[in-house]
Short mmCIF file of C-alpha atoms in Angstrom, two decimals:
data_model
loop_
_atom_site.label_atom_id
_atom_site.label_comp_id
_atom_site.label_asym_id
_atom_site.label_seq_id
_atom_site.Cartn_x
_atom_site.Cartn_y
_atom_site.Cartn_z
CA MET Q 1 12.24 41.73 222.09
CA PHE Q 2 11.37 38.13 223.90
CA GLY Q 3 11.08 38.06 227.56
CA LEU Q 4 9.26 37.28 230.79
CA LYS Q 5 7.76 40.07 232.63
CA LYS Q 6 9.24 38.80 235.91
CA SER Q 7 12.68 38.88 234.61
CA SER Q 8 15.09 41.66 235.80
CA ALA Q 9 17.31 41.51 232.70
CA THR Q 10 13.97 42.23 230.81
CA ARG Q 11 13.18 45.08 232.48
CA ALA Q 12 16.47 46.53 232.20
CA ALA Q 13 16.23 46.02 228.13
CA GLU Q 14 12.87 47.59 228.41
CA ARG Q 15 14.06 50.56 230.53
CA PHE Q 16 17.17 50.82 228.10
CA PHE Q 17 15.23 51.15 224.93
CA LYS Q 18 12.44 53.25 227.08
CA GLU Q 19 14.99 56.08 227.95
CA ARG Q 20 16.30 56.22 224.23
CA ARG Q 21 12.79 56.71 223.13
CA VAL Q 22 12.94 53.56 220.94
CA LYS Q 23 9.61 51.52 220.38
CA VAL Q 24 9.85 48.23 221.28
CA ILE Q 25 7.61 45.13 220.52
CA PHE Q 26 7.57 42.78 223.38
CA VAL Q 27 6.72 39.39 223.72
CA ASP Q 28 5.96 37.91 227.02
CA LEU Q 29 7.19 34.19 226.33
CA GLY Q 30 5.28 33.56 229.81
CA ALA Q 31 2.08 34.27 227.99
CA ARG Q 32 3.12 33.15 224.19
CA PRO Q 33 5.73 30.74 223.24
CA ILE Q 34 8.62 31.83 221.01
CA ALA Q 35 8.44 30.53 217.65
CA LYS Q 36 10.56 27.90 216.39
CA GLY Q 37 11.62 29.93 213.32
CA GLU Q 38 12.23 32.94 215.79
CA LEU Q 39 13.94 30.60 218.05
CA GLY Q 40 15.92 29.30 215.29
CA ARG Q 41 17.78 32.67 214.37
CA PHE Q 42 19.28 32.76 217.68
CA VAL Q 43 20.36 29.41 217.76
CA GLN Q 44 21.89 29.73 214.28
CA ARG Q 45 24.01 32.90 215.55
CA PHE Q 46 24.72 31.60 219.13
CA GLY Q 47 24.36 28.03 219.29
CA LEU Q 48 21.73 26.59 221.50
CA THR Q 49 23.66 26.03 224.51
CA ALA Q 50 24.90 29.48 224.55
CA LEU Q 51 21.13 30.53 225.13
CA LEU Q 52 20.46 28.49 228.19
CA ASP Q 53 20.88 29.54 231.66
CA LEU Q 54 23.08 26.93 232.71
CA GLU Q 55 23.13 28.20 236.56
CA GLY Q 56 19.19 28.88 236.52
CA LYS Q 57 17.22 27.21 239.33
CA THR Q 58 14.55 25.83 236.25
CA TYR Q 59 17.42 24.18 234.22
CA GLU Q 60 18.45 22.21 237.22
CA ALA Q 61 14.82 21.63 238.24
CA LEU Q 62 14.10 20.23 234.61
CA GLY Q 63 17.36 18.13 235.08
CA LEU Q 64 18.81 19.10 231.50
CA ALA Q 65 22.25 19.01 232.79
CA TYR Q 66 21.60 15.30 233.09
CA LEU Q 67 19.58 14.60 230.33
CA ARG Q 68 20.71 12.99 227.00
CA ILE Q 69 18.32 14.37 224.38
CA SER Q 70 18.74 16.02 220.92
CA GLU Q 71 18.71 19.59 219.76
CA GLU Q 72 15.07 19.06 218.70
CA GLY Q 73 14.15 17.61 222.22
CA LEU Q 74 15.98 20.33 223.87
CA THR Q 75 14.32 22.99 221.85
CA GLU Q 76 11.05 21.57 222.25
CA ARG Q 77 11.86 22.13 226.23
CA VAL Q 78 13.15 25.10 225.42
CA ILE Q 79 9.65 26.57 223.90
CA LEU Q 80 7.63 25.09 226.88
CA HIS Q 81 10.01 26.44 229.54
CA PRO Q 82 11.18 29.60 228.21
CA GLU Q 83 12.68 30.33 231.98
CA VAL Q 84 15.74 28.10 231.02
CA LEU Q 85 17.09 30.84 228.34
CA LYS Q 86 18.99 33.93 228.97
CA LEU Q 87 16.62 36.80 228.80
CA PRO Q 88 15.59 38.83 227.09
CA LEU Q 89 16.50 37.87 223.55
CA VAL Q 90 16.62 40.86 221.53
CA ARG Q 91 16.46 41.41 217.65
CA GLY Q 92 17.02 44.49 216.11
CA GLY Q 93 17.50 44.51 212.16
CA LYS Q 94 19.79 41.90 211.51
CA LEU Q 95 21.75 42.16 214.95
CA LEU Q 96 21.05 39.78 217.77
CA SER Q 97 21.52 39.56 221.52
CA ILE Q 98 21.05 37.70 224.17
CA GLY Q 99 20.89 38.35 228.20
CA GLU Q 100 21.81 41.66 229.58
CA ASP Q 101 23.87 43.03 226.85
CA ALA Q 102 23.89 47.05 227.03
CA ALA Q 103 26.74 46.89 224.26
CA GLY Q 104 24.73 44.82 221.87
CA TRP Q 105 21.51 46.86 222.48
CA ALA Q 106 23.39 50.06 221.59
CA ALA Q 107 25.01 48.78 218.59
CA MET Q 108 21.31 47.96 217.34
CA LEU Q 109 20.57 51.89 217.69
CA GLU Q 110 23.72 52.68 215.82
CA GLN Q 111 22.84 50.73 212.60
CA PRO Q 112 21.04 52.52 209.78
#
């Protein structure tokens, strides 16, 4: 699971898995940036714009709505400023989920 300690959605995901006694490896994106390859998995599955929190303050503060930059440039900014992502990013086996997605998390627990 990738998220920020201060994110309420990340804490909700941690609580969800903890209540079900599932061990989670948590990567705090505030302390350590997400790897390009790991981010690439989510981008390939959902698309880069689906990962962005378009309503968030950081997205607006960085002016991303007004900039015309390549996907590569946008990926670099996302790595530097993880607050623009819909967090948490959760990977369970081959299943991925973004944001607060209890149904997706439950599906991860049901897979063999």
